[in-house]
Amino acid sequence: MKSYLKMSREELAAEIEALRAEYRKYQAMDLNLDMSRGKPCREQLDLSMDMMDALNSEADLSCEDGTDCRNYGVLEGIWEARVLIADMMENNPENVLLYGNSSLNVMYDQIARSFTHGVMGNTPWCKLDKVKWLCPVPGYDRHFSITEYFGIEMIPVPMSSNGPDMEMIEKLVSEDEAIKGIWCVPKYSNPQGYSYNDETVRRFARLKPAAKDFRIYWDNAYGVHHLYDKHQDYLIEILAECKRAGNPDLVYKFSSTSKITFPGSGIAALATSANNLEDVKNQLKHQTIGHDKVNQLRHVRFFGDIHGMVEHMRKHAAVIRPKFEAVEQIFAQNLEGLEIASWTKPNGGYFISFDGLDGTAKAIIDRAKKAGVKLTPAGSTWPYHKDPHDNNIRIAPTYPTLDELKTAAKLFSVCVKLVSAEKLYGKTEEKKTDK
Ligand SMILES: Cc1ncc(COP(=O)(O)O)c(C=O)c1O
């Protein structure tokens, strides 16, 4: 296919006309498709239905140590569930604290407590003039929403396929005491599906922050979410690396079973050093007597152990891998060689990140919406919803059916081509009037 950048004005005009006709055909189809959020599809949720039979009214709801799960108590979570989740997170169960159903909620709580009570005896952030945060971009909109909500100043840090720009991070955290944290999705990142390489993780563990209460918010939401058996990304375990580097308290690591069992009813967890855990528990004990132990037990009885969970994740992969591959194939067929777009090809996680020409993302999303395909709003992958290039779009392939997704990806490609061709045609207009 001929590059749009090399097309003459006349060729672009003809291309636009053909694309407009194609777009109108999609509009006439009266579509109503959603590629906006990283939600598991129904078939994925069905994979965990047997978990509902793991417990019934005749079940013994006692833990291995005799704890009655129906009653109050056990702030840290039941031991066998801590073992299961610790295996999932590649940590020691002693370092793992189980929460309710949402890891985002745990992250929010960590920040809220840092504001009201401070981190390990340090000044509560509410008493500081300014709190700043590093945000690798493109990133996860709900992370940015939490820090924005607390009035934290967010500083974008560019991502590459190896992870965020470490030189920039090292410099900023060592010079500025107001920087208290960084959002990281280290494996199969949201939205690019990149995994931090060894050097990136080692440099994170060796940061020398000016602020004693600086913490890395290591959100390993997609740690076991591989799409392939063979091509799997590998990530160095950060808690162990921090310990090795003499920085044991530097990181809070988060995860959950949201995209393993049910997003509304999973188990969330925090893994961190003994010192951090003590600090967190001292505050958490005022907040709750304990989380949902029946749900924790249900997960343990359903999976048995980590091997059961790994097997279960293969079933998820079998459902969603064809969806990722379909999007990648349709993009390749329709957009490769045109020099107007690039996209990631992840080995896991929930997203594909798409980059168009500068100044086209919003228009592409608007066009898709007018033809019945909903995408994550433009700018969502940047703090304050401000993508300075207006070129990044997060594609979430898991929720629609395969057929719906194929239609949506084709329409999306038409929108990309149309908006890009119109933009380039506009530029030739400018050139003409410049003369
Ligand atoms: C990076 C990341 N973290 C956290 C979450 C949400 O996790 P939870 O359901 O445990 O709150 C998501 C969901 O899309 C995510 O992509």
Short mmCIF file of C-alpha atoms and ligand atoms in Angstrom, two decimals:
data_model
loop_
_atom_site.label_atom_id
_atom_site.label_comp_id
_atom_site.label_asym_id
_atom_site.label_seq_id
_atom_site.Cartn_x
_atom_site.Cartn_y
_atom_site.Cartn_z
CA MET A 1 0.00 0.00 0.00
CA LYS A 2 1.26 3.45 -0.86
CA SER A 3 2.29 5.65 2.04
CA TYR A 4 -0.16 8.47 2.64
CA LEU A 5 2.83 10.71 3.23
CA LYS A 6 3.96 10.17 -0.34
CA MET A 7 0.54 10.70 -1.96
CA SER A 8 -0.10 13.70 -4.16
CA ARG A 9 -2.97 16.06 -3.43
CA GLU A 10 -5.09 14.40 -6.11
CA GLU A 11 -4.36 10.91 -4.80
CA LEU A 12 -5.33 11.98 -1.29
CA ALA A 13 -8.58 13.51 -2.56
CA ALA A 14 -9.51 10.26 -4.32
CA GLU A 15 -8.61 8.24 -1.22
CA ILE A 16 -10.79 10.49 0.98
CA GLU A 17 -13.75 10.09 -1.33
CA ALA A 18 -13.44 6.29 -1.31
CA LEU A 19 -13.02 6.19 2.46
CA ARG A 20 -16.06 8.40 3.05
CA ALA A 21 -18.17 5.96 1.05
CA GLU A 22 -16.78 3.04 3.06
CA TYR A 23 -17.43 4.89 6.33
CA ARG A 24 -21.05 5.55 5.34
CA LYS A 25 -21.54 1.79 4.86
CA TYR A 26 -20.48 1.22 8.47
CA GLN A 27 -22.78 4.00 9.65
CA ALA A 28 -25.67 2.27 7.91
CA MET A 29 -24.94 -0.93 9.88
CA ASP A 30 -26.25 0.70 13.07
CA LEU A 31 -23.44 -0.77 15.20
CA ASN A 32 -23.30 -0.61 18.97
CA LEU A 33 -19.89 -1.95 20.01
CA ASP A 34 -17.70 -1.23 23.03
CA MET A 35 -13.91 -1.36 22.93
CA SER A 36 -13.50 1.20 25.68
CA ARG A 37 -12.73 -0.74 28.87
CA GLY A 38 -10.55 -3.70 29.74
CA LYS A 39 -13.36 -5.92 30.90
CA PRO A 40 -13.39 -9.70 30.62
CA CYS A 41 -16.08 -11.01 28.28
CA ARG A 42 -18.89 -13.28 29.33
CA GLU A 43 -17.07 -16.42 28.19
CA GLN A 44 -14.17 -15.49 30.47
CA LEU A 45 -16.47 -14.91 33.43
CA ASP A 46 -18.07 -18.29 32.74
CA LEU A 47 -14.67 -19.95 33.26
CA SER A 48 -14.97 -19.25 36.99
CA MET A 49 -18.57 -20.39 37.50
CA ASP A 50 -17.42 -23.60 39.20
CA MET A 51 -16.06 -21.41 41.96
CA MET A 52 -19.68 -20.85 42.98
CA ASP A 53 -19.93 -24.58 43.72
CA ALA A 54 -16.70 -24.66 45.71
CA LEU A 55 -18.74 -23.76 48.81
CA ASN A 56 -22.35 -24.54 49.68
CA SER A 57 -24.49 -24.71 52.80
CA GLU A 58 -22.95 -28.05 53.73
CA ALA A 59 -19.36 -26.94 53.27
CA ASP A 60 -16.96 -26.78 56.17
CA LEU A 61 -15.98 -23.13 56.23
CA SER A 62 -13.04 -23.67 58.54
CA CYS A 63 -9.50 -22.84 57.51
CA GLU A 64 -6.57 -25.20 57.89
CA ASP A 65 -5.75 -23.54 61.24
CA GLY A 66 -9.36 -23.92 62.45
CA THR A 67 -10.44 -20.30 61.83
CA ASP A 68 -14.18 -20.11 61.12
CA CYS A 69 -14.37 -18.00 57.95
CA ARG A 70 -17.93 -16.95 58.72
CA ASN A 71 -16.87 -14.94 61.72
CA TYR A 72 -14.93 -11.71 62.40
CA GLY A 73 -11.18 -11.46 62.36
CA VAL A 74 -7.89 -12.21 60.61
CA LEU A 75 -6.99 -8.75 59.35
CA GLU A 76 -4.24 -10.06 57.04
CA GLY A 77 -6.47 -12.62 55.32
CA ILE A 78 -6.58 -16.39 55.84
CA TRP A 79 -3.25 -18.13 55.58
CA GLU A 80 -4.03 -20.51 52.71
CA ALA A 81 -5.31 -17.60 50.59
CA ARG A 82 -2.20 -15.57 51.45
CA VAL A 83 -0.12 -18.53 50.22
CA LEU A 84 -2.10 -18.72 46.97
CA ILE A 85 -1.91 -14.98 46.27
CA ALA A 86 1.74 -14.84 47.37
CA ASP A 87 2.56 -17.55 44.81
CA MET A 88 0.70 -15.53 42.19
CA MET A 89 2.69 -12.43 43.15
CA GLU A 90 5.99 -14.34 43.54
CA ASN A 91 6.34 -13.18 47.15
CA ASN A 92 6.57 -14.65 50.62
CA PRO A 93 3.07 -15.01 52.16
CA GLU A 94 4.40 -13.24 55.27
CA ASN A 95 4.74 -10.12 53.11
CA VAL A 96 1.23 -10.31 51.68
CA LEU A 97 -1.86 -8.58 53.08
CA LEU A 98 -5.23 -9.50 51.55
CA TYR A 99 -7.94 -6.89 51.03
CA GLY A 100 -11.42 -6.76 49.51
CA ASN A 101 -12.27 -7.07 45.85
CA SER A 102 -10.33 -4.19 44.30
CA SER A 103 -6.63 -3.36 44.14
CA LEU A 104 -7.41 0.17 42.95
CA ASN A 105 -9.14 0.62 46.26
CA VAL A 106 -5.94 -0.47 48.04
CA MET A 107 -3.90 2.08 46.05
CA TYR A 108 -6.43 4.79 46.84
CA ASP A 109 -6.24 3.88 50.53
CA GLN A 110 -2.45 3.99 50.56
CA ILE A 111 -2.52 7.51 49.20
CA ALA A 112 -5.39 8.62 51.43
CA ARG A 113 -3.57 7.35 54.54
CA SER A 114 -0.36 9.03 53.43
CA PHE A 115 -2.29 12.29 53.30
CA THR A 116 -4.01 11.96 56.66
CA HIS A 117 -1.39 10.13 58.74
CA GLY A 118 1.86 10.04 56.77
CA VAL A 119 4.12 7.15 55.80
CA MET A 120 6.10 5.53 58.62
CA GLY A 121 6.22 8.57 60.89
CA ASN A 122 6.85 11.12 58.13
CA THR A 123 4.83 14.35 57.84
CA PRO A 124 1.30 13.68 56.55
CA TRP A 125 1.09 14.91 52.99
CA CYS A 126 -1.90 17.12 53.81
CA LYS A 127 0.51 19.34 55.77
CA LEU A 128 2.85 19.78 52.81
CA ASP A 129 2.61 22.65 50.32
CA LYS A 130 2.97 20.34 47.37
CA VAL A 131 2.91 16.64 46.56
CA LYS A 132 4.13 15.45 43.17
CA TRP A 133 3.92 12.12 41.39
CA LEU A 134 5.63 10.54 38.40
CA CYS A 135 3.37 9.09 35.74
CA PRO A 136 4.82 6.93 32.96
CA VAL A 137 2.88 7.73 29.77
CA PRO A 138 0.86 6.44 28.15
CA GLY A 139 -0.57 4.96 31.34
CA TYR A 140 -3.68 3.82 33.16
CA ASP A 141 -6.44 6.45 33.43
CA ARG A 142 -7.73 5.24 36.80
CA HIS A 143 -4.26 5.64 38.36
CA PHE A 144 -4.13 9.22 37.13
CA SER A 145 -7.65 9.79 38.36
CA ILE A 146 -6.66 8.88 41.94
CA THR A 147 -3.67 11.22 42.03
CA GLU A 148 -5.65 13.99 40.36
CA TYR A 149 -8.44 13.58 42.92
CA PHE A 150 -5.95 14.19 45.75
CA GLY A 151 -4.62 17.31 44.05
CA ILE A 152 -1.22 15.74 43.44
CA GLU A 153 0.82 17.35 40.65
CA MET A 154 1.46 14.71 38.02
CA ILE A 155 4.65 14.68 35.95
CA PRO A 156 4.59 12.58 32.77
CA VAL A 157 7.60 10.30 32.14
CA PRO A 158 8.00 8.79 28.67
CA MET A 159 7.72 5.02 28.26
CA SER A 160 9.73 2.82 25.93
CA SER A 161 9.38 -0.90 25.32
CA ASN A 162 11.90 -1.43 28.19
CA GLY A 163 9.93 0.60 30.71
CA PRO A 164 9.89 4.27 31.73
CA ASP A 165 12.80 6.67 31.20
CA MET A 166 14.96 5.75 34.20
CA GLU A 167 17.43 8.56 33.77
CA MET A 168 14.66 11.10 34.13
CA ILE A 169 13.17 9.24 37.11
CA GLU A 170 16.52 8.93 38.93
CA LYS A 171 17.22 12.62 38.46
CA LEU A 172 13.78 13.84 39.50
CA VAL A 173 13.35 11.67 42.60
CA SER A 174 16.84 12.40 43.88
CA GLU A 175 16.42 16.17 43.52
CA ASP A 176 12.82 16.83 44.50
CA GLU A 177 11.52 15.95 47.96
CA ALA A 178 7.95 16.77 46.90
CA ILE A 179 7.90 13.69 44.64
CA LYS A 180 6.30 10.99 46.76
CA GLY A 181 5.50 8.24 44.32
CA ILE A 182 5.34 6.79 40.85
CA TRP A 183 2.70 4.69 39.11
CA CYS A 184 4.13 1.55 37.51
CA VAL A 185 2.41 -1.25 35.63
CA PRO A 186 5.57 -3.29 35.18
CA LYS A 187 4.29 -6.30 33.29
CA TYR A 188 2.06 -6.15 30.20
CA SER A 189 1.56 -2.47 30.97
CA ASN A 190 -1.73 -0.68 30.51
CA PRO A 191 -2.04 0.31 27.66
CA GLN A 192 1.11 -0.73 25.75
CA GLY A 193 1.52 -4.28 27.00
CA TYR A 194 5.24 -3.62 27.62
CA SER A 195 7.19 -5.32 30.40
CA TYR A 196 10.04 -3.61 32.22
CA ASN A 197 13.41 -5.16 31.38
CA ASP A 198 15.96 -6.31 33.97
CA GLU A 199 17.92 -3.08 33.92
CA THR A 200 14.80 -0.99 34.52
CA VAL A 201 13.76 -3.07 37.54
CA ARG A 202 17.30 -3.02 38.96
CA ARG A 203 17.46 0.75 38.61
CA PHE A 204 14.05 1.13 40.29
CA ALA A 205 15.28 -0.91 43.24
CA ARG A 206 18.35 1.33 43.51
CA LEU A 207 16.61 4.70 43.41
CA LYS A 208 17.84 7.23 45.93
CA PRO A 209 14.80 9.43 46.52
CA ALA A 210 15.17 12.73 48.34
CA ALA A 211 11.85 12.02 50.11
CA LYS A 212 12.06 9.34 52.82
CA ASP A 213 8.40 8.58 52.23
CA PHE A 214 8.74 8.09 48.47
CA ARG A 215 7.22 4.76 47.39
CA ILE A 216 7.04 2.96 44.09
CA TYR A 217 3.42 1.98 43.41
CA TRP A 218 4.13 -1.27 41.56
CA ASP A 219 0.78 -2.37 40.19
CA ASN A 220 1.41 -5.85 38.89
CA ALA A 221 -2.18 -6.28 37.74
CA TYR A 222 -1.21 -8.52 34.79
CA GLY A 223 1.50 -10.68 36.38
CA VAL A 224 0.00 -14.02 35.29
CA HIS A 225 -1.98 -12.77 32.28
CA HIS A 226 0.00 -14.31 29.43
CA LEU A 227 -1.53 -14.69 25.98
CA TYR A 228 0.93 -17.40 24.91
CA ASP A 229 2.46 -20.50 26.43
CA LYS A 230 5.77 -19.98 24.72
CA HIS A 231 6.23 -16.23 24.31
CA GLN A 232 5.86 -14.98 27.84
CA ASP A 233 7.44 -11.82 29.27
CA TYR A 234 9.56 -12.20 32.38
CA LEU A 235 9.83 -9.60 35.13
CA ILE A 236 12.38 -9.45 37.95
CA GLU A 237 10.59 -9.62 41.32
CA ILE A 238 10.83 -6.12 42.75
CA LEU A 239 10.56 -6.77 46.52
CA ALA A 240 13.49 -9.18 46.45
CA GLU A 241 15.48 -6.81 44.26
CA CYS A 242 14.82 -3.87 46.63
CA LYS A 243 15.96 -5.98 49.56
CA ARG A 244 19.12 -6.96 47.68
CA ALA A 245 19.76 -3.29 46.91
CA GLY A 246 19.42 -2.31 50.57
CA ASN A 247 16.13 -0.49 49.90
CA PRO A 248 13.60 -2.93 51.40
CA ASP A 249 10.86 -0.38 52.12
CA LEU A 250 10.86 1.35 48.73
CA VAL A 251 7.94 -0.44 47.11
CA TYR A 252 4.25 -1.22 47.55
CA LYS A 253 3.26 -3.98 45.20
CA PHE A 254 -0.40 -4.47 44.25
CA SER A 255 -2.33 -7.19 42.53
CA SER A 256 -5.74 -8.81 42.40
CA THR A 257 -7.68 -11.70 40.94
CA SER A 258 -10.01 -9.28 39.13
CA LYS A 259 -9.17 -10.61 35.68
CA ILE A 260 -8.69 -14.16 36.90
CA THR A 261 -12.07 -14.87 38.52
CA PHE A 262 -14.69 -12.11 38.80
CA PRO A 263 -13.64 -8.43 38.64
CA GLY A 264 -16.46 -7.48 40.98
CA SER A 265 -15.76 -10.24 43.48
CA GLY A 266 -12.10 -11.15 43.49
CA ILE A 267 -9.33 -10.76 46.04
CA ALA A 268 -6.96 -7.79 46.08
CA ALA A 269 -3.58 -7.78 47.79
CA LEU A 270 -0.66 -5.67 48.87
CA ALA A 271 2.84 -7.16 49.12
CA THR A 272 5.51 -5.12 50.84
CA SER A 273 8.28 -5.16 53.47
CA ALA A 274 7.65 -6.05 57.12
CA ASN A 275 8.13 -2.39 58.12
CA ASN A 276 5.63 -1.13 55.57
CA LEU A 277 3.16 -3.87 56.50
CA GLU A 278 3.30 -2.89 60.15
CA ASP A 279 2.72 0.75 59.22
CA VAL A 280 -0.24 -0.16 57.02
CA LYS A 281 -1.80 -2.54 59.54
CA ASN A 282 -1.53 0.03 62.34
CA GLN A 283 -3.85 2.20 60.30
CA LEU A 284 -5.94 -0.53 58.70
CA LYS A 285 -6.97 -1.97 62.06
CA HIS A 286 -9.03 1.17 62.63
CA GLN A 287 -10.74 0.72 59.29
CA THR A 288 -11.85 -2.92 59.37
CA ILE A 289 -11.83 -6.08 61.48
CA GLY A 290 -11.08 -8.14 58.41
CA HIS A 291 -12.04 -8.63 54.77
CA ASP A 292 -14.23 -11.28 53.13
CA LYS A 293 -12.74 -14.59 54.30
CA VAL A 294 -15.49 -16.69 52.73
CA ASN A 295 -14.48 -15.34 49.35
CA GLN A 296 -10.83 -15.99 50.13
CA LEU A 297 -11.65 -19.60 51.05
CA ARG A 298 -13.79 -19.99 47.93
CA HIS A 299 -10.83 -18.96 45.76
CA VAL A 300 -8.51 -21.40 47.53
CA ARG A 301 -10.92 -24.31 47.20
CA PHE A 302 -11.52 -23.48 43.51
CA PHE A 303 -7.86 -23.20 42.47
CA GLY A 304 -6.27 -25.62 44.94
CA ASP A 305 -2.90 -23.97 44.41
CA ILE A 306 -0.96 -21.79 41.98
CA HIS A 307 -0.84 -24.60 39.42
CA GLY A 308 -4.65 -24.53 39.28
CA MET A 309 -4.50 -20.80 38.68
CA VAL A 310 -1.90 -21.11 35.92
CA GLU A 311 -4.07 -23.71 34.19
CA HIS A 312 -7.07 -21.40 34.56
CA MET A 313 -5.14 -18.52 32.97
CA ARG A 314 -4.46 -20.73 29.94
CA LYS A 315 -8.24 -20.97 29.46
CA HIS A 316 -8.51 -17.17 29.60
CA ALA A 317 -5.71 -16.91 27.04
CA ALA A 318 -7.49 -19.32 24.72
CA VAL A 319 -10.54 -17.00 24.76
CA ILE A 320 -8.78 -13.66 24.31
CA ARG A 321 -5.69 -14.55 22.23
CA PRO A 322 -7.72 -14.80 18.99
CA LYS A 323 -9.13 -11.34 19.74
CA PHE A 324 -5.71 -9.75 20.09
CA GLU A 325 -4.51 -11.53 16.98
CA ALA A 326 -7.58 -10.47 15.00
CA VAL A 327 -7.03 -6.80 15.84
CA GLU A 328 -3.32 -7.04 15.00
CA GLN A 329 -4.08 -8.77 11.71
CA ILE A 330 -6.77 -6.28 10.68
CA PHE A 331 -4.53 -3.34 11.53
CA ALA A 332 -1.68 -4.92 9.56
CA GLN A 333 -3.91 -5.56 6.52
CA ASN A 334 -5.39 -2.09 6.51
CA LEU A 335 -2.76 0.23 7.93
CA GLU A 336 0.71 -1.20 7.42
CA GLY A 337 2.87 0.79 5.01
CA LEU A 338 0.68 3.89 5.12
CA GLU A 339 3.02 5.64 7.61
CA ILE A 340 0.08 6.97 9.59
CA ALA A 341 -0.09 4.50 12.48
CA SER A 342 1.77 2.11 14.76
CA TRP A 343 0.49 -0.25 17.42
CA THR A 344 1.87 -2.62 20.04
CA LYS A 345 1.76 -6.42 19.85
CA PRO A 346 1.78 -7.57 23.46
CA ASN A 347 2.38 -11.09 24.79
CA GLY A 348 -0.12 -10.55 27.59
CA GLY A 349 -2.33 -8.16 29.51
CA TYR A 350 -5.51 -6.51 28.32
CA PHE A 351 -4.64 -3.79 25.85
CA ILE A 352 -3.10 -2.74 22.58
CA SER A 353 -1.77 0.78 22.39
CA PHE A 354 -2.31 2.62 19.12
CA ASP A 355 -0.44 5.72 17.95
CA GLY A 356 -1.72 7.74 15.00
CA LEU A 357 -0.45 10.94 13.42
CA ASP A 358 -0.21 13.87 15.81
CA GLY A 359 -3.54 15.63 16.24
CA THR A 360 -5.73 12.74 15.07
CA ALA A 361 -6.71 10.66 18.13
CA LYS A 362 -9.71 12.73 19.17
CA ALA A 363 -11.06 12.91 15.63
CA ILE A 364 -10.61 9.13 15.10
CA ILE A 365 -12.47 8.36 18.33
CA ASP A 366 -15.28 10.79 17.40
CA ARG A 367 -15.66 9.23 13.97
CA ALA A 368 -15.75 5.72 15.43
CA LYS A 369 -18.36 6.83 17.96
CA LYS A 370 -20.58 8.30 15.26
CA ALA A 371 -20.54 4.93 13.54
CA GLY A 372 -21.42 3.09 16.77
CA VAL A 373 -18.02 1.98 18.16
CA LYS A 374 -17.09 3.26 21.59
CA LEU A 375 -13.40 3.67 22.41
CA THR A 376 -11.59 4.95 25.52
CA PRO A 377 -11.83 8.77 25.28
CA ALA A 378 -8.88 10.58 23.70
CA GLY A 379 -6.32 11.76 26.22
CA SER A 380 -7.26 9.11 28.81
CA THR A 381 -3.80 7.61 28.79
CA TRP A 382 -2.28 10.90 29.97
CA PRO A 383 -2.54 12.78 33.28
CA TYR A 384 -5.37 15.33 33.28
CA HIS A 385 -6.62 13.73 30.01
CA LYS A 386 -4.12 15.89 28.14
CA ASP A 387 -2.25 13.99 25.46
CA PRO A 388 0.06 16.71 24.12
CA HIS A 389 0.33 14.94 20.76
CA ASP A 390 -3.33 13.87 20.60
CA ASN A 391 -2.19 10.65 18.97
CA ASN A 392 -2.56 7.78 21.50
CA ILE A 393 -5.61 5.49 21.66
CA ARG A 394 -6.06 2.53 23.98
CA ILE A 395 -7.64 -0.50 22.32
CA ALA A 396 -9.37 -2.99 24.62
CA PRO A 397 -10.07 -6.16 22.63
CA THR A 398 -11.39 -8.51 25.33
CA TYR A 399 -15.02 -7.53 25.87
CA PRO A 400 -16.73 -7.70 22.43
CA THR A 401 -17.28 -11.04 20.71
CA LEU A 402 -14.71 -12.01 18.07
CA ASP A 403 -17.09 -11.09 15.24
CA GLU A 404 -17.99 -7.76 16.79
CA LEU A 405 -14.35 -7.04 17.40
CA LYS A 406 -13.39 -7.73 13.80
CA THR A 407 -16.07 -5.31 12.59
CA ALA A 408 -14.96 -2.71 15.14
CA ALA A 409 -11.27 -3.08 14.16
CA LYS A 410 -12.13 -2.69 10.46
CA LEU A 411 -14.23 0.38 11.11
CA PHE A 412 -11.48 1.75 13.34
CA SER A 413 -8.98 1.32 10.48
CA VAL A 414 -11.30 3.20 8.12
CA CYS A 415 -11.60 6.05 10.66
CA VAL A 416 -7.80 6.17 11.07
CA LYS A 417 -7.28 6.33 7.31
CA LEU A 418 -10.01 8.89 6.75
CA VAL A 419 -8.95 11.25 9.53
CA SER A 420 -5.27 10.95 8.57
CA ALA A 421 -5.93 11.50 4.87
CA GLU A 422 -8.08 14.54 5.64
CA LYS A 423 -5.39 15.95 7.88
CA LEU A 424 -2.68 15.43 5.28
CA TYR A 425 -4.91 16.88 2.58
CA GLY A 426 -5.44 19.94 4.80
CA LYS A 427 -1.68 20.31 5.05
CA THR A 428 -1.32 20.29 1.27
CA GLU A 429 -3.95 23.04 1.22
CA GLU A 430 -1.81 25.07 3.66
CA LYS A 431 1.24 24.51 1.45
CA LYS A 432 -0.67 25.67 -1.57
CA THR A 433 -1.83 28.90 0.08
CA ASP A 434 1.68 29.48 1.53
CA LYS A 435 3.08 29.72 -1.98
C1 LIG B 1 -3.11 -1.62 35.67
C2 LIG B 1 -4.40 -1.91 36.34
N1 LIG B 1 -4.47 -1.89 37.68
C3 LIG B 1 -5.63 -2.13 38.33
C4 LIG B 1 -6.79 -2.40 37.64
C5 LIG B 1 -8.05 -2.64 38.40
O1 LIG B 1 -7.80 -3.58 39.38
P1 LIG B 1 -8.89 -3.97 40.45
O2 LIG B 1 -10.05 -4.57 39.74
O3 LIG B 1 -8.17 -4.97 41.30
O4 LIG B 1 -9.26 -2.74 41.21
C6 LIG B 1 -6.76 -2.43 36.24
C7 LIG B 1 -7.99 -2.67 35.47
O5 LIG B 1 -8.10 -2.43 34.29
C8 LIG B 1 -5.55 -2.18 35.58
O6 LIG B 1 -5.46 -2.18 34.25
#
